PDB file of C-alpha atoms and ligand atoms in Angstrom:
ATOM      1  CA  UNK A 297       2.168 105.059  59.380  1.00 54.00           C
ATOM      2  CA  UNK A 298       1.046 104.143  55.742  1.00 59.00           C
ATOM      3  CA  UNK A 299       4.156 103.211  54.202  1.00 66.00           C
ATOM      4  CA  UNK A 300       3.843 103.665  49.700  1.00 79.00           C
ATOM      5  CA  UNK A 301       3.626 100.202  47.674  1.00 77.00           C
ATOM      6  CA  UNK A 302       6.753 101.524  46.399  1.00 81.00           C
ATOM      7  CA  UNK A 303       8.728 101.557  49.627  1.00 81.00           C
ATOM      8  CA  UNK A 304       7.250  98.155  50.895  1.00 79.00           C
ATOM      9  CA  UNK A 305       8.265  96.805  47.338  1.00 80.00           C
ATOM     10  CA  UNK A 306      12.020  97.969  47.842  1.00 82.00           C
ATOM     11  CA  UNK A 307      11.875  96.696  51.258  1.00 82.00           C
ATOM     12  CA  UNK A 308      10.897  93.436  50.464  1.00 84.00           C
ATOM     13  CA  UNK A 309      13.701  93.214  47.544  1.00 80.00           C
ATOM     14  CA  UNK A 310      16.721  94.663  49.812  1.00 80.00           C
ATOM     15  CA  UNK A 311      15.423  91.822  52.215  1.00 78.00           C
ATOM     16  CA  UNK A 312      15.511  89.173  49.438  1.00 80.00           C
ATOM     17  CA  UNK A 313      18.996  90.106  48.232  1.00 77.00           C
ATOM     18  CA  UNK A 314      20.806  90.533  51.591  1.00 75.00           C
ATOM     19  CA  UNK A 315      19.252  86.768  52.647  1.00 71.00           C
ATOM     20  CA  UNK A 316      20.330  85.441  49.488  1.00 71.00           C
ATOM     21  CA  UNK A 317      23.649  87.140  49.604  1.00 66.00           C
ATOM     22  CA  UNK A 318      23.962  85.644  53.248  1.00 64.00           C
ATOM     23  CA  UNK A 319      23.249  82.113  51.850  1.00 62.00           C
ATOM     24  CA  UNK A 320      25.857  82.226  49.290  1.00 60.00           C
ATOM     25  CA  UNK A 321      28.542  83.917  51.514  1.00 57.00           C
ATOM     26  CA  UNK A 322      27.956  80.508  53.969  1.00 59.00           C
ATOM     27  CA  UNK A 323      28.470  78.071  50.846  1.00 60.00           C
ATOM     28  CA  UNK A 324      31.755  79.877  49.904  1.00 62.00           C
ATOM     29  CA  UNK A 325      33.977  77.474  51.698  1.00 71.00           C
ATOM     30  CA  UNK A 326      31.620  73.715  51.291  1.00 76.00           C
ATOM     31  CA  UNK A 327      33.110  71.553  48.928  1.00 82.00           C
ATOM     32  CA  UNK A 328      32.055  71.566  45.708  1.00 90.00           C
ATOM     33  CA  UNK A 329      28.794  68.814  45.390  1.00 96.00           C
ATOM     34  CA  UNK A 330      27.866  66.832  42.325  1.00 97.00           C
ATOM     35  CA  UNK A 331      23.940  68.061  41.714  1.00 97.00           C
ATOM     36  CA  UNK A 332      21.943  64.726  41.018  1.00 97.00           C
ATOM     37  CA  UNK A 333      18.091  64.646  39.835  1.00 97.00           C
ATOM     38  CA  UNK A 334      15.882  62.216  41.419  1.00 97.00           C
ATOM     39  CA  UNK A 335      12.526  61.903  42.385  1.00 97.00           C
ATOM     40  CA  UNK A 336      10.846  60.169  44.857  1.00 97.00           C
ATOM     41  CA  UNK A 337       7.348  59.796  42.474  1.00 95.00           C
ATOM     42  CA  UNK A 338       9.605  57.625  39.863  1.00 97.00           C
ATOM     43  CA  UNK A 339       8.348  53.748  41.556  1.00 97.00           C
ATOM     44  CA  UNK A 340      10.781  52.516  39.642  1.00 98.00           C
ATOM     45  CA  UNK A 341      14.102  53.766  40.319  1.00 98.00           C
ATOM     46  CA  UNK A 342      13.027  53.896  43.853  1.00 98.00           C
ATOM     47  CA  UNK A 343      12.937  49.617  43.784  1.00 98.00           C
ATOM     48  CA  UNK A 344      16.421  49.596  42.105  1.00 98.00           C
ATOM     49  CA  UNK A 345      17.593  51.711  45.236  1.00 98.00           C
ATOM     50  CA  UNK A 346      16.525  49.651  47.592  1.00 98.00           C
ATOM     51  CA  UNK A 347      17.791  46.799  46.074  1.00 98.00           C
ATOM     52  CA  UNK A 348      21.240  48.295  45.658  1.00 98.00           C
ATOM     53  CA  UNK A 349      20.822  49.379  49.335  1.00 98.00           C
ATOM     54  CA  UNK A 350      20.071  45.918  50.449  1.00 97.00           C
ATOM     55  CA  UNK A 351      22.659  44.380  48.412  1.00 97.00           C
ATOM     56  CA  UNK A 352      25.640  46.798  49.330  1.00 98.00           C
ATOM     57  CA  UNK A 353      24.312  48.730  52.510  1.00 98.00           C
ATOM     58  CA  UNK A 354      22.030  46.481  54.983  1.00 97.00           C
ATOM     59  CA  UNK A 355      25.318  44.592  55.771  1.00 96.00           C
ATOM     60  CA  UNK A 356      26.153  47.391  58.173  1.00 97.00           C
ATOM     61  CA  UNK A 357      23.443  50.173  57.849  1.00 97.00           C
ATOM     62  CA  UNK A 358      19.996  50.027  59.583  1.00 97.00           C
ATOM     63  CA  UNK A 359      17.025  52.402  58.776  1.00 98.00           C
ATOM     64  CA  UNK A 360      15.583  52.094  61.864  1.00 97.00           C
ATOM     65  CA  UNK A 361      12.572  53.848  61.335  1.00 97.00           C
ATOM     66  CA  UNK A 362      11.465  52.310  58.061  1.00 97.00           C
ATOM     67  CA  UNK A 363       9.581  49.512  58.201  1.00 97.00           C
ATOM     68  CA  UNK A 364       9.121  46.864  55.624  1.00 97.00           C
ATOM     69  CA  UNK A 365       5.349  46.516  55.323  1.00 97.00           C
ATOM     70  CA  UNK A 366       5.617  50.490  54.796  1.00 97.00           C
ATOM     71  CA  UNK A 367       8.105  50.527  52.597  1.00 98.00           C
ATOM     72  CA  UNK A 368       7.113  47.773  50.991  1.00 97.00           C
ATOM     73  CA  UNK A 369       3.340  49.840  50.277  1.00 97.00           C
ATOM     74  CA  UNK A 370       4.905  53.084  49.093  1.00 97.00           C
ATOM     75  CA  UNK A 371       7.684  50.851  46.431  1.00 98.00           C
ATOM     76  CA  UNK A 372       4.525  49.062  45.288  1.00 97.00           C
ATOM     77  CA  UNK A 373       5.635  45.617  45.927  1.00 98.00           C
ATOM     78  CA  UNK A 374       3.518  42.593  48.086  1.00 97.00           C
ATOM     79  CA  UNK A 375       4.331  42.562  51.790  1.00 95.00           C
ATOM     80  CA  UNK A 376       6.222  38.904  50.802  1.00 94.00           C
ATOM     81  CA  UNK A 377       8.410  40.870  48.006  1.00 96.00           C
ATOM     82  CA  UNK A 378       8.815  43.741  50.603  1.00 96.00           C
ATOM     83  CA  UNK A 379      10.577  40.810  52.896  1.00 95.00           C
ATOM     84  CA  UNK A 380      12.289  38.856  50.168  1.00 95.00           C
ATOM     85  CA  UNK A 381      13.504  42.173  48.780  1.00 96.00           C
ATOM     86  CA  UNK A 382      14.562  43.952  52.192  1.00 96.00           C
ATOM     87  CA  UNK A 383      14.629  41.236  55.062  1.00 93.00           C
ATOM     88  CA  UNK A 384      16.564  38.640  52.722  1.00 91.00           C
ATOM     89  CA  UNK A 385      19.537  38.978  55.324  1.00 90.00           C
ATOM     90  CA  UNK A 386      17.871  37.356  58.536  1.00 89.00           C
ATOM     91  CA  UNK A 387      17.380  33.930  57.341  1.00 85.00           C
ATOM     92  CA  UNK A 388      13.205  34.250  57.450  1.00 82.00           C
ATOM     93  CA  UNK A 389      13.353  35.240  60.916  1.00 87.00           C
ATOM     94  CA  UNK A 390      12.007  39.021  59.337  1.00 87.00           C
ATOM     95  CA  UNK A 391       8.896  40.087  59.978  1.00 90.00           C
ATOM     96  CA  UNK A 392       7.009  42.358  57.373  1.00 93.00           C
ATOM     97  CA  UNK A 393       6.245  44.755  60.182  1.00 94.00           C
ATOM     98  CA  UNK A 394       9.731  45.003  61.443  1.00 95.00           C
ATOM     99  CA  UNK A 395      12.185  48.065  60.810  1.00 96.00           C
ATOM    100  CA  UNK A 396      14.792  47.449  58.194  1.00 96.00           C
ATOM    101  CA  UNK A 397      18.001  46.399  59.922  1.00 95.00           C
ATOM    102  CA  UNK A 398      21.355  45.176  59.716  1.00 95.00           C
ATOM    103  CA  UNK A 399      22.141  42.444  60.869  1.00 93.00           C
ATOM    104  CA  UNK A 400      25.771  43.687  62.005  1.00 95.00           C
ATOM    105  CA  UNK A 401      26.124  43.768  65.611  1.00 93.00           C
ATOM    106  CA  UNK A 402      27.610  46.930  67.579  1.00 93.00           C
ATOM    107  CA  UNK A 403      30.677  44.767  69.088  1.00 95.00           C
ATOM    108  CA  UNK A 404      31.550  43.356  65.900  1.00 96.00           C
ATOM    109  CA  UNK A 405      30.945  46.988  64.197  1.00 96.00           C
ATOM    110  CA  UNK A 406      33.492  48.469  66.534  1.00 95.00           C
ATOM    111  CA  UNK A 407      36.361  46.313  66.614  1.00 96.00           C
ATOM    112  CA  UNK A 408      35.874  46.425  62.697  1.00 95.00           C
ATOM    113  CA  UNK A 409      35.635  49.741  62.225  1.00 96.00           C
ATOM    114  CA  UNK A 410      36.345  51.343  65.387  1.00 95.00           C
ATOM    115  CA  UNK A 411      33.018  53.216  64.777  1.00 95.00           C
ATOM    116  CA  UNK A 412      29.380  52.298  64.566  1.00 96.00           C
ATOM    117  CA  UNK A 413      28.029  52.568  60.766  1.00 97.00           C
ATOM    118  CA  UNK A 414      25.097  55.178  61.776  1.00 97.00           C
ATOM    119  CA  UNK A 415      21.602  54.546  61.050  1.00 98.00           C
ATOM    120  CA  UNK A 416      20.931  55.922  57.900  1.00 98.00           C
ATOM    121  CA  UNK A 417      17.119  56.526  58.304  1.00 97.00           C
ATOM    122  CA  UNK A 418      17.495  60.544  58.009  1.00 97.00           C
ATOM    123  CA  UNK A 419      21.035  60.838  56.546  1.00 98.00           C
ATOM    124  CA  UNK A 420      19.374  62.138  53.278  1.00 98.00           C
ATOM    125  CA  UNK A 421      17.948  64.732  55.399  1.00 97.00           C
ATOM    126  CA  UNK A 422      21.371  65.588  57.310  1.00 97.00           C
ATOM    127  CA  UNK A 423      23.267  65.368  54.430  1.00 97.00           C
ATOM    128  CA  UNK A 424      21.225  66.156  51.288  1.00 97.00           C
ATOM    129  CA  UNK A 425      20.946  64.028  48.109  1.00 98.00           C
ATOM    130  CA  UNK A 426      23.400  65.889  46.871  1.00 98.00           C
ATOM    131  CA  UNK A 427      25.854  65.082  49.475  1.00 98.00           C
ATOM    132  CA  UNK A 428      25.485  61.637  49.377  1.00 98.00           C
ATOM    133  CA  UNK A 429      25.472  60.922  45.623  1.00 98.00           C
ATOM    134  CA  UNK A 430      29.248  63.181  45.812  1.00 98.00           C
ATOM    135  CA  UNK A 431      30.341  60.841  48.945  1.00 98.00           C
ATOM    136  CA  UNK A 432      29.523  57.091  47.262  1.00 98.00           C
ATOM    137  CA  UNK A 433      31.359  58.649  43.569  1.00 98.00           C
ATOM    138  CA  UNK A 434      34.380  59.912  45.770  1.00 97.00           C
ATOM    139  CA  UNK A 435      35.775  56.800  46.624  1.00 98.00           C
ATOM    140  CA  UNK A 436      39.483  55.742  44.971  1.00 96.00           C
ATOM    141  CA  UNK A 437      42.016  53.419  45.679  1.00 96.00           C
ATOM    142  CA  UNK A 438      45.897  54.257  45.013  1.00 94.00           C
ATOM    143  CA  UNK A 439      48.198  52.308  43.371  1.00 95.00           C
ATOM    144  CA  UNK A 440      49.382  50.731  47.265  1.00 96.00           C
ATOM    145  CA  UNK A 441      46.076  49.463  47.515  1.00 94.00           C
ATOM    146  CA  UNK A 442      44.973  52.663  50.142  1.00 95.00           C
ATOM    147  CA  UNK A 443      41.512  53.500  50.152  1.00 96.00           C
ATOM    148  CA  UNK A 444      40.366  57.399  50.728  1.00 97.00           C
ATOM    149  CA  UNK A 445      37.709  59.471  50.286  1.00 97.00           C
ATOM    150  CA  UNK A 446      38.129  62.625  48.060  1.00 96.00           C
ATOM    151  CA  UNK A 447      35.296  64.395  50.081  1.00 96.00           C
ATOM    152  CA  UNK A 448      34.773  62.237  53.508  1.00 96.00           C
ATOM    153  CA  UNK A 449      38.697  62.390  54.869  1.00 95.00           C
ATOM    154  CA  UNK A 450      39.880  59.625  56.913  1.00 94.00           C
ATOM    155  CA  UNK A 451      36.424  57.608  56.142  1.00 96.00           C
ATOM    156  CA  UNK A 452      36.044  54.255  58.039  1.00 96.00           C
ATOM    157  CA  UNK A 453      33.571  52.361  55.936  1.00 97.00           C
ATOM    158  CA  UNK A 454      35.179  50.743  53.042  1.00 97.00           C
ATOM    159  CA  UNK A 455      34.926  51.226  49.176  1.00 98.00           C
ATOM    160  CA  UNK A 456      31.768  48.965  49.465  1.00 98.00           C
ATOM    161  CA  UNK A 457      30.371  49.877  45.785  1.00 98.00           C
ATOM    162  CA  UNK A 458      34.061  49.522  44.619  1.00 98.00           C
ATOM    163  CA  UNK A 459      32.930  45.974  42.807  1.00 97.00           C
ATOM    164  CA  UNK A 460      29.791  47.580  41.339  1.00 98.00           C
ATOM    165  CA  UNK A 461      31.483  50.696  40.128  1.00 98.00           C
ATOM    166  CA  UNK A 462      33.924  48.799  38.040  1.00 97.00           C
ATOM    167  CA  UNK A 463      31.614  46.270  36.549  1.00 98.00           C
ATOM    168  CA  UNK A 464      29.520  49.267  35.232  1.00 98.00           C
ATOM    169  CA  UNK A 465      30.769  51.807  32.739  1.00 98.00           C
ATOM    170  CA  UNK A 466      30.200  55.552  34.167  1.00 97.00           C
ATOM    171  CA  UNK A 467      27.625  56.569  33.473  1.00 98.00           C
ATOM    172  CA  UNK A 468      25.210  53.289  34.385  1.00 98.00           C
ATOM    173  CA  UNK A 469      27.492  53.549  37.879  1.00 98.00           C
ATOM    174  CA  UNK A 470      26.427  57.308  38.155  1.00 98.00           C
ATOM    175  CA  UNK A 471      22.594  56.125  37.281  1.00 98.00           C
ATOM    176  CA  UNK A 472      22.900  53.488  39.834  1.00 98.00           C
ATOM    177  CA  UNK A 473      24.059  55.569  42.450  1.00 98.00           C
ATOM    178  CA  UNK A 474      21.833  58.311  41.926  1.00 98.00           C
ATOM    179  CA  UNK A 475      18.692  55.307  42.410  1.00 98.00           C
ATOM    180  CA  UNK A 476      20.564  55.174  45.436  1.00 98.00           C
ATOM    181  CA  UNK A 477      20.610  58.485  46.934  1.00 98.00           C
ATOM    182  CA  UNK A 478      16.576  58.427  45.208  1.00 98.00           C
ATOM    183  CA  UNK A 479      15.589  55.441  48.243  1.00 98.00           C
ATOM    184  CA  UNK A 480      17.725  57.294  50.738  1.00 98.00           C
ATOM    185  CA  UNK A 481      15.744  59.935  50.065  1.00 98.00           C
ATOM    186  CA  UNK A 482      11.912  58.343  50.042  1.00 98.00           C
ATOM    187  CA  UNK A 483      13.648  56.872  53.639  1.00 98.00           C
ATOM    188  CA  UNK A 484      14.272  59.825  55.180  1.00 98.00           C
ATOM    189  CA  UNK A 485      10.857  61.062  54.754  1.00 97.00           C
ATOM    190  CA  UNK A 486       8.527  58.345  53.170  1.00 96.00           C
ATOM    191  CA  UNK A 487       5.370  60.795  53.085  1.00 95.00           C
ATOM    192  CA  UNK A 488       7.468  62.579  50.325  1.00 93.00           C
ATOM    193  CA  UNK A 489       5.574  61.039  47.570  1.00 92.00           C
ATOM    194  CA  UNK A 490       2.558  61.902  48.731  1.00 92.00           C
ATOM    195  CA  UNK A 491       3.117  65.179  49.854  1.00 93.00           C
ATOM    196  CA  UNK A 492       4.099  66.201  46.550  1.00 92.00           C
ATOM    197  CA  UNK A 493       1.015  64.695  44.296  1.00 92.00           C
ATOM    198  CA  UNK A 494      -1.170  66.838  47.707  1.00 95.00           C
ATOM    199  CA  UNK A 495       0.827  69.803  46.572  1.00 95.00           C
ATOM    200  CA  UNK A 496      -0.551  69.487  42.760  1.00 94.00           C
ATOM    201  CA  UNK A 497      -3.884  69.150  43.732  1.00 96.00           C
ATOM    202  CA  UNK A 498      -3.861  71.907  46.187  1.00 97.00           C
ATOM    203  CA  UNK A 499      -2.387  74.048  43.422  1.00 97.00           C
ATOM    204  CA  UNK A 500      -4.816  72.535  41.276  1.00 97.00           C
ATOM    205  CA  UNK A 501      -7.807  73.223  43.536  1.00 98.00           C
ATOM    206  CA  UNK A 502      -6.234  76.767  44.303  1.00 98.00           C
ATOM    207  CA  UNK A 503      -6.490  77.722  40.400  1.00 98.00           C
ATOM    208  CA  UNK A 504      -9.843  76.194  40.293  1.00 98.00           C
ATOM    209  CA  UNK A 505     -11.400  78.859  43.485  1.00 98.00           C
ATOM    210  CA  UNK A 506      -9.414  81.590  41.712  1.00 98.00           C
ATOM    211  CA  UNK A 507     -11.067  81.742  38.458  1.00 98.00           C
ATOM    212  CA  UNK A 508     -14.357  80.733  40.440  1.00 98.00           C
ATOM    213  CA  UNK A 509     -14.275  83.554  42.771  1.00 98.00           C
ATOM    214  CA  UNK A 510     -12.932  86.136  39.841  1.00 97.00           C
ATOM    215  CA  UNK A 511     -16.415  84.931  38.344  1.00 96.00           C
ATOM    216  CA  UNK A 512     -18.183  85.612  41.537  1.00 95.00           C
ATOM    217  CA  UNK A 513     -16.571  89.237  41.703  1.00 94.00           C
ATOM    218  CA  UNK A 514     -17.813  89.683  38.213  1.00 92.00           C
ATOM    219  CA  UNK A 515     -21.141  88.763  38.856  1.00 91.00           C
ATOM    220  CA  UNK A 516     -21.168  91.025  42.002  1.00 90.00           C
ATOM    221  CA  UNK A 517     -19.852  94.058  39.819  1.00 90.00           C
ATOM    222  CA  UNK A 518     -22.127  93.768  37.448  1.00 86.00           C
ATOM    223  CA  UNK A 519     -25.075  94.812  39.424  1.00 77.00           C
ATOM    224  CA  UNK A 520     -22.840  97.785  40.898  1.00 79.00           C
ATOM    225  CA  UNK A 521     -21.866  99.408  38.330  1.00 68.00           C
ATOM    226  CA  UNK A 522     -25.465  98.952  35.928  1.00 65.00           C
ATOM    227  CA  UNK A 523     -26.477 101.471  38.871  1.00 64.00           C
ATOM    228  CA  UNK A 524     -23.776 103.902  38.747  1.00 57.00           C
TER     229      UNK A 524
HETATM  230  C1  LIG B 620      31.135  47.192  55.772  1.00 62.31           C
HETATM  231  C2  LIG B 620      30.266  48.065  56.475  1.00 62.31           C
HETATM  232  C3  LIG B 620      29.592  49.179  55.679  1.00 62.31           C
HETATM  233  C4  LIG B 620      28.847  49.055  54.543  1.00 62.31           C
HETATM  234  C5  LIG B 620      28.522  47.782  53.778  1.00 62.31           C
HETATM  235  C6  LIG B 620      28.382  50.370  54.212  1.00 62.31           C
HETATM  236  N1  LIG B 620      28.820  51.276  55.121  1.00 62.31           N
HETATM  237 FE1  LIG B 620      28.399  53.239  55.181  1.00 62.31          FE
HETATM  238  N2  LIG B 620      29.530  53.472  56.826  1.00 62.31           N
HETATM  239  C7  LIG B 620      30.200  52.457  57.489  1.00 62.31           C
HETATM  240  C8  LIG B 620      30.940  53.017  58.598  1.00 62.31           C
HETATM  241  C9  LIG B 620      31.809  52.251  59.570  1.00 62.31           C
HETATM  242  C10 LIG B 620      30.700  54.403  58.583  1.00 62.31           C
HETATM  243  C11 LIG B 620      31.239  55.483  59.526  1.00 62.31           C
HETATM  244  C12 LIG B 620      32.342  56.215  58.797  1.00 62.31           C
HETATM  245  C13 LIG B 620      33.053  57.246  59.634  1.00 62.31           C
HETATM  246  O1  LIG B 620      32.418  57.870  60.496  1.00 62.31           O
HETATM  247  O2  LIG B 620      34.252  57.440  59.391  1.00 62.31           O
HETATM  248  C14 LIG B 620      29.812  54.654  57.454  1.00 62.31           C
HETATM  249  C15 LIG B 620      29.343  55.915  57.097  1.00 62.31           C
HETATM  250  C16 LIG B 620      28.454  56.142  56.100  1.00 62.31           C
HETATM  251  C17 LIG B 620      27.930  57.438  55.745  1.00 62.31           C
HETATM  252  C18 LIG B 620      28.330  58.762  56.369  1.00 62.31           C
HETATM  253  C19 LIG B 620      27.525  59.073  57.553  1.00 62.31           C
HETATM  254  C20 LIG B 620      27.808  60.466  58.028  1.00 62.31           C
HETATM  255  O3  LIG B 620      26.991  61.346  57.762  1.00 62.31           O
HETATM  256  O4  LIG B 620      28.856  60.679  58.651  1.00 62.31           O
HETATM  257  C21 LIG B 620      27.043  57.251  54.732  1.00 62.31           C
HETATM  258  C22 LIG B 620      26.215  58.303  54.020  1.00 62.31           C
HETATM  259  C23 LIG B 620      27.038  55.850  54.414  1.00 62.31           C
HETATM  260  N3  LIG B 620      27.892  55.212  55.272  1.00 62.31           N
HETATM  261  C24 LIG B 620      26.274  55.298  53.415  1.00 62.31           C
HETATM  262  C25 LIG B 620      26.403  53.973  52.998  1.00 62.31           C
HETATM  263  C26 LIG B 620      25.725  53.445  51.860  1.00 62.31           C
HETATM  264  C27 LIG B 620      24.756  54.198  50.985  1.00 62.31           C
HETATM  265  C28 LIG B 620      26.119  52.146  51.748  1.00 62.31           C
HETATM  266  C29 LIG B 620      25.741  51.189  50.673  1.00 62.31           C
HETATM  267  C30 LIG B 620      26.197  51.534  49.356  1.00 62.31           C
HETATM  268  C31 LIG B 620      27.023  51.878  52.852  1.00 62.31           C
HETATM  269  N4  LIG B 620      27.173  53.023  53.575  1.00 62.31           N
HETATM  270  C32 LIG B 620      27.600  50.653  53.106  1.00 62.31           C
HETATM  271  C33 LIG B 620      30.173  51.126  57.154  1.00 62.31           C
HETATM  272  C34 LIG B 620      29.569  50.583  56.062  1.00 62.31           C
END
């Protein structure tokens, strides 16, 4: 059956409508997430995130499938600043090819905490940046000295950033955080970067066979129709 352009058309747009429609209806109850901006091709902010993660995260939070020498290759630094930078914590002992990892033990961890800090390799991906730049901004502490969580309730790790946020005005806190999320991100998938510079040259190339072939066509045509 040879269904019109017109039908197919329609079809495809009720289709569009009712998934996006169905996307929105699931969001209706989420909390409300600050959006943040980052990118994973901006070198830069990406080295003040792992620093900041180092600093205020290693203590308790692997990324167990990150290695240094890798990392270290994408953030542009020398395998030796990858360790100094990410590795600082174990006393030399870290190896450029090792994964970057705490250097808090599980027994410790649990009688702290009562719960292991997860592995935060793919938490950008489980989460989304999003997610995580709302979480580290939600922290407060009431005037009995109670930590909470506006969006994680009952959270077990502490205000960790607590120091940073009030030695920074706002926005430079926001800014920091939002580095942050930006490493969290390259972690959880550190082809990222490259995968989108492949995407503008594919587009790029794309373009490129598009006006090439349209020229091709032309050329064919012109032969066609000069016998018509
Ligand atoms: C003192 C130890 C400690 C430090 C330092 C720490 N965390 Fe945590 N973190 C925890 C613990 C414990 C949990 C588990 C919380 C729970 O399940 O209630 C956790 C949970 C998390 C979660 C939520 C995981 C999930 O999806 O449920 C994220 C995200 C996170 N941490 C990110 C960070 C970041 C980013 C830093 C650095 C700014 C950091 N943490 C520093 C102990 C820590």
């Amino acid at each position: 059956m040879m269904l019109g352009f017109k039908r197919v058309l329609l079809l495809l747009v009720s289709f569009i409508m009712a998934f996006s429609l169905s996307v929105q209806a699931s969001d209706a109850y989420a909390p409300k997430l600050d959006q943040v901006k980052t990118s994973v091709l901006d070198t830069a902010s990406l080295q003040r995130g792992a620093d900041i993660y180092a600093q205020y995260c290693m203590g308790c939070h692997s990324l167990k499938y990150l290695r240094v020498s890798r990392a270290a290759r994408d953030l542009e630094w020398t395998p030796e600043e990858g360790i100094g930078h990410l590795q600082y914590l174990r006393d030399g002992k870290g190896k450029v090819h090792d994964a970057i990892l705490t250097t808090l033990d599980a027994q410790t961890a649990k009688v702290a905490f009562g719960v292991l800090p997860p592995d935060l390799s793919l938490e950008a991906r489980l989460r989304g940046t999003d997610w995580l730049y709302t979480f580290l901004r939600s922290y407060e502490r009431d005037a009995q000295g109670k930590v909470s969580n506006r969006l994680f309730d009952g959270v077990a790790m502490p205000f960790v950033l607590e120091g940073l946020q009030k030695s920074l005005p706002p926005a430079a806190f926001d800014a920091a955080v939002a580095d942050l999320v930006n490493f969290l991100d390259y972690a959880a998938e550190p082809a990222k970067p490259i995968r989108l510079m492949l995407g503008w040259w594919v587009l790029g190339f794309l373009a490129l066979l598009f006006v090439l072939t349209y020229l091709l066509k032309k050329e064919f045509w012109r032969d066609v129709k000069h016998q018509a």
